[in-house]
Amino acid sequence: MKRRLTDRALFFREFFRTFHTTGALLPSGRRLAAALCRYVREPSTGACAILEVGPGTGAVTGRIISDMGPHDRLDLVELNETFVHRLQERFQEDPMFRPAAERSRVLHCPVEELPNDRRYHRIVSGLPLNNFAASEVERILAVLTGLLAPDGVLSFFEYIAVRRARALVSGPTERARLRGIGRAMHAVLGPHEIRRDAVLRNVPPAWVHHVRVSNA
Ligand SMILES: C[S@@+](CC[C@H](N)C(=O)[O-])C[C@H]1O[C@@H](n2cnc3c(N)ncnc32)[C@H](O)[C@@H]1O
């Protein structure tokens, strides 16, 4: 309980300090974390390489760790140094994180700068895509789908109707940005989305998109 309060306070502070990249007031809730991990839980024939993008204080990481197999490996890539320190601390001290410490790495860089010779069977992303420029979203989605192993699955979320709601109260430049993001997402989701889950009991309610791209 004390840990959750500390993490919420930290997240809240980072939201005001780095709104653009933090993108949410509070860490994701349990139901959203569970939906994001749907394909981490799926049985696989061998060990899985898992990548979490934008783990923040680790709200979804805890669920990944409880769902991953005993031989699976987890990389976490996080831009914000404060969150990186918090995650490192949790891998050392938190009983929920410690069992996976030997099989996990916290990488401190933007996901766009990960070496592109790595391939992951599962990618779980918490990036606030709707805060970014359309060209950034296009680039990030290309990076994420490019990091997938053949038959790998990328899972990411967006808050339901947030683009439409923002567009209603925005000027033309912002509306053009939001339309561009919609097009960038559609270019990936149109041909490759395999499942979409609505998480209505989240604040705010969210869509979780699951994408499979055949990167042979
Ligand atoms: C909406 S928060 C999600 C945090 C956590 N996954 C959760 O659900 O509570 C977005 C996270 O993405 C990180 N982030 C933003 N842009 C990033 C980038 N280009 N590369 C890596 N991490 C990034 C932020 O620092 C923040 O931790």
PDB file of C-alpha atoms in Angstrom, residues 40-215:
ATOM      1  CA  VAL A  40       2.463 -12.520 -22.484  1.00  0.00           C
ATOM      2  CA  ARG A  41       0.243 -15.085 -20.749  1.00  0.00           C
ATOM      3  CA  GLU A  42      -0.279 -17.128 -23.916  1.00  0.00           C
ATOM      4  CA  PRO A  43       1.660 -20.414 -23.751  1.00  0.00           C
ATOM      5  CA  SER A  44       4.616 -20.519 -26.160  1.00  0.00           C
ATOM      6  CA  THR A  45       6.839 -23.311 -27.413  1.00  0.00           C
ATOM      7  CA  GLY A  46      10.157 -21.772 -26.311  1.00  0.00           C
ATOM      8  CA  ALA A  47      11.496 -18.954 -24.141  1.00  0.00           C
ATOM      9  CA  CYS A  48      10.071 -15.544 -25.064  1.00  0.00           C
ATOM     10  CA  ALA A  49      11.965 -12.288 -25.373  1.00  0.00           C
ATOM     11  CA  ILE A  50       9.682  -9.557 -24.003  1.00  0.00           C
ATOM     12  CA  LEU A  51      10.112  -5.801 -24.328  1.00  0.00           C
ATOM     13  CA  GLU A  52       8.211  -3.282 -22.217  1.00  0.00           C
ATOM     14  CA  VAL A  53       8.284   0.241 -23.626  1.00  0.00           C
ATOM     15  CA  GLY A  54       7.665   3.146 -21.244  1.00  0.00           C
ATOM     16  CA  PRO A  55       7.304   1.163 -17.987  1.00  0.00           C
ATOM     17  CA  GLY A  56       7.129   4.277 -15.772  1.00  0.00           C
ATOM     18  CA  THR A  57       7.030   3.171 -12.126  1.00  0.00           C
ATOM     19  CA  GLY A  58       6.349  -0.458 -13.125  1.00  0.00           C
ATOM     20  CA  ALA A  59       2.548  -0.759 -12.847  1.00  0.00           C
ATOM     21  CA  VAL A  60       2.406  -3.004 -15.937  1.00  0.00           C
ATOM     22  CA  THR A  61       5.847  -4.540 -15.303  1.00  0.00           C
ATOM     23  CA  GLY A  62       4.543  -6.283 -12.177  1.00  0.00           C
ATOM     24  CA  ARG A  63       1.839  -7.960 -14.258  1.00  0.00           C
ATOM     25  CA  ILE A  64       4.327  -8.927 -17.010  1.00  0.00           C
ATOM     26  CA  ILE A  65       6.562 -10.523 -14.373  1.00  0.00           C
ATOM     27  CA  SER A  66       3.717 -12.543 -12.897  1.00  0.00           C
ATOM     28  CA  ASP A  67       2.557 -13.666 -16.375  1.00  0.00           C
ATOM     29  CA  MET A  68       5.911 -14.434 -18.036  1.00  0.00           C
ATOM     30  CA  GLY A  69       7.300 -17.972 -18.206  1.00  0.00           C
ATOM     31  CA  PRO A  70      10.254 -19.102 -16.039  1.00  0.00           C
ATOM     32  CA  HIS A  71      12.712 -18.896 -18.977  1.00  0.00           C
ATOM     33  CA  ASP A  72      11.351 -15.725 -20.599  1.00  0.00           C
ATOM     34  CA  ARG A  73      13.547 -12.613 -20.596  1.00  0.00           C
ATOM     35  CA  LEU A  74      12.400  -9.020 -20.127  1.00  0.00           C
ATOM     36  CA  ASP A  75      13.944  -5.779 -21.399  1.00  0.00           C
ATOM     37  CA  LEU A  76      12.458  -2.481 -20.228  1.00  0.00           C
ATOM     38  CA  VAL A  77      13.179   0.689 -22.145  1.00  0.00           C
ATOM     39  CA  GLU A  78      12.436   3.955 -20.346  1.00  0.00           C
ATOM     40  CA  LEU A  79      13.285   7.534 -21.260  1.00  0.00           C
ATOM     41  CA  ASN A  80      12.783   9.187 -17.877  1.00  0.00           C
ATOM     42  CA  GLU A  81      15.745   8.885 -15.494  1.00  0.00           C
ATOM     43  CA  THR A  82      13.603   9.169 -12.350  1.00  0.00           C
ATOM     44  CA  PHE A  83      11.511   6.193 -13.486  1.00  0.00           C
ATOM     45  CA  VAL A  84      14.673   4.267 -14.429  1.00  0.00           C
ATOM     46  CA  HIS A  85      15.974   4.665 -10.859  1.00  0.00           C
ATOM     47  CA  ARG A  86      12.646   3.616  -9.409  1.00  0.00           C
ATOM     48  CA  LEU A  87      12.561   0.483 -11.595  1.00  0.00           C
ATOM     49  CA  GLN A  88      16.144  -0.450 -10.655  1.00  0.00           C
ATOM     50  CA  GLU A  89      15.209  -0.051  -7.008  1.00  0.00           C
ATOM     51  CA  ARG A  90      12.177  -2.301  -7.456  1.00  0.00           C
ATOM     52  CA  PHE A  91      14.253  -5.057  -9.125  1.00  0.00           C
ATOM     53  CA  GLN A  92      16.545  -4.972  -6.063  1.00  0.00           C
ATOM     54  CA  GLU A  93      13.960  -4.665  -3.304  1.00  0.00           C
ATOM     55  CA  ASP A  94      10.404  -5.463  -4.376  1.00  0.00           C
ATOM     56  CA  PRO A  95       9.422  -9.122  -3.725  1.00  0.00           C
ATOM     57  CA  MET A  96       7.195  -8.976  -6.819  1.00  0.00           C
ATOM     58  CA  PHE A  97      10.104  -7.900  -9.081  1.00  0.00           C
ATOM     59  CA  ARG A  98      13.054  -9.767  -7.552  1.00  0.00           C
ATOM     60  CA  PRO A  99      12.289 -13.229  -8.996  1.00  0.00           C
ATOM     61  CA  ALA A 100      12.749 -11.770 -12.509  1.00  0.00           C
ATOM     62  CA  ALA A 101      15.787  -9.569 -11.723  1.00  0.00           C
ATOM     63  CA  GLU A 102      18.357 -11.955 -13.243  1.00  0.00           C
ATOM     64  CA  ARG A 103      16.366 -12.193 -16.463  1.00  0.00           C
ATOM     65  CA  SER A 104      15.576  -8.483 -16.805  1.00  0.00           C
ATOM     66  CA  ARG A 105      17.385  -5.357 -17.988  1.00  0.00           C
ATOM     67  CA  VAL A 106      16.374  -1.727 -17.554  1.00  0.00           C
ATOM     68  CA  LEU A 107      17.571   0.277 -20.568  1.00  0.00           C
ATOM     69  CA  HIS A 108      17.697   4.048 -20.211  1.00  0.00           C
ATOM     70  CA  CYS A 109      17.065   5.541 -23.673  1.00  0.00           C
ATOM     71  CA  PRO A 110      14.220   6.437 -26.032  1.00  0.00           C
ATOM     72  CA  VAL A 111      12.839   3.320 -27.714  1.00  0.00           C
ATOM     73  CA  GLU A 112      13.763   4.868 -31.068  1.00  0.00           C
ATOM     74  CA  GLU A 113      17.437   4.420 -30.104  1.00  0.00           C
ATOM     75  CA  LEU A 114      17.334   0.704 -29.278  1.00  0.00           C
ATOM     76  CA  PRO A 115      19.742  -1.258 -31.490  1.00  0.00           C
ATOM     77  CA  ASN A 116      17.653  -2.701 -34.298  1.00  0.00           C
ATOM     78  CA  ASP A 117      19.348  -6.103 -34.310  1.00  0.00           C
ATOM     79  CA  ARG A 118      17.139  -7.242 -31.395  1.00  0.00           C
ATOM     80  CA  ARG A 119      13.858  -9.075 -31.927  1.00  0.00           C
ATOM     81  CA  TYR A 120      11.092  -9.599 -29.377  1.00  0.00           C
ATOM     82  CA  HIS A 121       8.249 -12.122 -29.258  1.00  0.00           C
ATOM     83  CA  ARG A 122       6.086  -9.798 -27.179  1.00  0.00           C
ATOM     84  CA  ILE A 123       6.184  -5.999 -26.962  1.00  0.00           C
ATOM     85  CA  VAL A 124       4.006  -4.191 -24.426  1.00  0.00           C
ATOM     86  CA  SER A 125       3.954  -0.433 -24.861  1.00  0.00           C
ATOM     87  CA  GLY A 126       2.675   2.238 -22.480  1.00  0.00           C
ATOM     88  CA  LEU A 127       3.768   5.175 -24.651  1.00  0.00           C
ATOM     89  CA  PRO A 128       1.361   8.142 -24.702  1.00  0.00           C
ATOM     90  CA  LEU A 129       1.169   8.171 -28.523  1.00  0.00           C
ATOM     91  CA  ASN A 130      -1.621  10.760 -28.606  1.00  0.00           C
ATOM     92  CA  ASN A 131       0.778  13.341 -27.119  1.00  0.00           C
ATOM     93  CA  PHE A 132       3.290  13.043 -29.940  1.00  0.00           C
ATOM     94  CA  ALA A 133       3.594  14.604 -33.391  1.00  0.00           C
ATOM     95  CA  ALA A 134       2.068  12.447 -36.144  1.00  0.00           C
ATOM     96  CA  SER A 135       5.528  11.895 -37.679  1.00  0.00           C
ATOM     97  CA  GLU A 136       6.854  10.683 -34.290  1.00  0.00           C
ATOM     98  CA  VAL A 137       3.933   8.243 -33.937  1.00  0.00           C
ATOM     99  CA  GLU A 138       4.597   6.936 -37.444  1.00  0.00           C
ATOM    100  CA  ARG A 139       8.276   6.476 -36.633  1.00  0.00           C
ATOM    101  CA  ILE A 140       7.672   4.854 -33.228  1.00  0.00           C
ATOM    102  CA  LEU A 141       5.146   2.382 -34.644  1.00  0.00           C
ATOM    103  CA  ALA A 142       7.631   1.494 -37.405  1.00  0.00           C
ATOM    104  CA  VAL A 143      10.356   0.961 -34.765  1.00  0.00           C
ATOM    105  CA  LEU A 144       8.077  -1.191 -32.576  1.00  0.00           C
ATOM    106  CA  THR A 145       6.780  -3.377 -35.397  1.00  0.00           C
ATOM    107  CA  GLY A 146      10.361  -3.649 -36.740  1.00  0.00           C
ATOM    108  CA  LEU A 147      11.521  -4.992 -33.354  1.00  0.00           C
ATOM    109  CA  LEU A 148       8.988  -7.852 -33.477  1.00  0.00           C
ATOM    110  CA  ALA A 149      10.191 -11.392 -34.105  1.00  0.00           C
ATOM    111  CA  PRO A 150       8.262 -13.307 -36.809  1.00  0.00           C
ATOM    112  CA  ASP A 151       4.790 -13.966 -35.395  1.00  0.00           C
ATOM    113  CA  GLY A 152       5.505 -11.667 -32.430  1.00  0.00           C
ATOM    114  CA  VAL A 153       2.733  -9.527 -30.929  1.00  0.00           C
ATOM    115  CA  LEU A 154       2.787  -5.817 -30.079  1.00  0.00           C
ATOM    116  CA  SER A 155       0.200  -4.668 -27.506  1.00  0.00           C
ATOM    117  CA  PHE A 156      -0.426  -0.987 -26.792  1.00  0.00           C
ATOM    118  CA  PHE A 157      -3.238   1.186 -25.489  1.00  0.00           C
ATOM    119  CA  GLU A 158      -4.944   4.486 -26.090  1.00  0.00           C
ATOM    120  CA  TYR A 159      -7.717   6.136 -24.136  1.00  0.00           C
ATOM    121  CA  ILE A 160     -11.110   5.686 -25.808  1.00  0.00           C
ATOM    122  CA  ALA A 161     -12.332   8.706 -27.816  1.00  0.00           C
ATOM    123  CA  VAL A 162      -9.521  10.916 -26.530  1.00  0.00           C
ATOM    124  CA  ARG A 163      -8.539  12.119 -29.999  1.00  0.00           C
ATOM    125  CA  ARG A 164     -12.135  12.928 -30.898  1.00  0.00           C
ATOM    126  CA  ALA A 165     -12.660  14.758 -27.578  1.00  0.00           C
ATOM    127  CA  ARG A 166      -9.458  16.766 -27.953  1.00  0.00           C
ATOM    128  CA  ALA A 167     -10.302  17.640 -31.561  1.00  0.00           C
ATOM    129  CA  LEU A 168     -13.608  19.183 -30.420  1.00  0.00           C
ATOM    130  CA  VAL A 169     -11.836  21.771 -28.267  1.00  0.00           C
ATOM    131  CA  SER A 170      -8.770  22.363 -30.439  1.00  0.00           C
ATOM    132  CA  GLY A 171      -7.691  24.726 -33.180  1.00  0.00           C
ATOM    133  CA  PRO A 172      -6.780  23.673 -36.743  1.00  0.00           C
ATOM    134  CA  THR A 173      -3.099  22.838 -36.046  1.00  0.00           C
ATOM    135  CA  GLU A 174      -3.928  20.506 -33.185  1.00  0.00           C
ATOM    136  CA  ARG A 175      -6.773  18.930 -35.182  1.00  0.00           C
ATOM    137  CA  ALA A 176      -4.368  18.254 -38.068  1.00  0.00           C
ATOM    138  CA  ARG A 177      -1.909  16.626 -35.624  1.00  0.00           C
ATOM    139  CA  LEU A 178      -4.665  14.395 -34.198  1.00  0.00           C
ATOM    140  CA  ARG A 179      -5.841  13.393 -37.700  1.00  0.00           C
ATOM    141  CA  GLY A 180      -2.240  12.536 -38.596  1.00  0.00           C
ATOM    142  CA  ILE A 181      -1.956  10.293 -35.528  1.00  0.00           C
ATOM    143  CA  GLY A 182      -5.230   8.592 -36.494  1.00  0.00           C
ATOM    144  CA  ARG A 183      -3.810   7.905 -39.988  1.00  0.00           C
ATOM    145  CA  ALA A 184      -0.501   6.596 -38.577  1.00  0.00           C
ATOM    146  CA  MET A 185      -2.335   4.238 -36.228  1.00  0.00           C
ATOM    147  CA  HIS A 186      -4.742   3.090 -38.935  1.00  0.00           C
ATOM    148  CA  ALA A 187      -1.822   2.245 -41.257  1.00  0.00           C
ATOM    149  CA  VAL A 188      -0.670  -0.338 -38.690  1.00  0.00           C
ATOM    150  CA  LEU A 189      -3.976  -1.398 -37.142  1.00  0.00           C
ATOM    151  CA  GLY A 190      -5.896  -1.680 -40.450  1.00  0.00           C
ATOM    152  CA  PRO A 191      -3.834  -4.566 -41.865  1.00  0.00           C
ATOM    153  CA  HIS A 192      -2.323  -6.038 -38.694  1.00  0.00           C
ATOM    154  CA  GLU A 193      -4.653  -5.750 -35.693  1.00  0.00           C
ATOM    155  CA  ILE A 194      -5.541  -9.256 -34.436  1.00  0.00           C
ATOM    156  CA  ARG A 195      -7.618  -8.229 -31.429  1.00  0.00           C
ATOM    157  CA  ARG A 196      -8.871  -5.140 -29.612  1.00  0.00           C
ATOM    158  CA  ASP A 197      -9.937  -5.159 -25.948  1.00  0.00           C
ATOM    159  CA  ALA A 198     -12.044  -2.427 -24.329  1.00  0.00           C
ATOM    160  CA  VAL A 199     -11.011  -1.773 -20.726  1.00  0.00           C
ATOM    161  CA  LEU A 200     -14.024   0.171 -19.510  1.00  0.00           C
ATOM    162  CA  ARG A 201     -13.216  -0.006 -15.813  1.00  0.00           C
ATOM    163  CA  ASN A 202     -10.092   2.106 -16.189  1.00  0.00           C
ATOM    164  CA  VAL A 203      -9.844   5.849 -15.635  1.00  0.00           C
ATOM    165  CA  PRO A 204     -10.135   6.901 -18.402  1.00  0.00           C
ATOM    166  CA  PRO A 205     -11.490   3.840 -20.281  1.00  0.00           C
ATOM    167  CA  ALA A 206      -8.996   2.484 -22.802  1.00  0.00           C
ATOM    168  CA  TRP A 207      -8.647   0.420 -25.960  1.00  0.00           C
ATOM    169  CA  VAL A 208      -5.868  -2.159 -25.944  1.00  0.00           C
ATOM    170  CA  HIS A 209      -4.691  -2.962 -29.473  1.00  0.00           C
ATOM    171  CA  HIS A 210      -2.873  -6.192 -30.285  1.00  0.00           C
ATOM    172  CA  VAL A 211      -0.912  -6.285 -33.526  1.00  0.00           C
ATOM    173  CA  ARG A 212       0.851  -9.141 -35.293  1.00  0.00           C
ATOM    174  CA  VAL A 213       3.115  -8.329 -38.234  1.00  0.00           C
ATOM    175  CA  SER A 214       4.778 -11.107 -40.213  1.00  0.00           C
ATOM    176  CA  ASN A 215       8.411  -9.914 -40.122  1.00  0.00           C
TER     177      ASN A 215
END
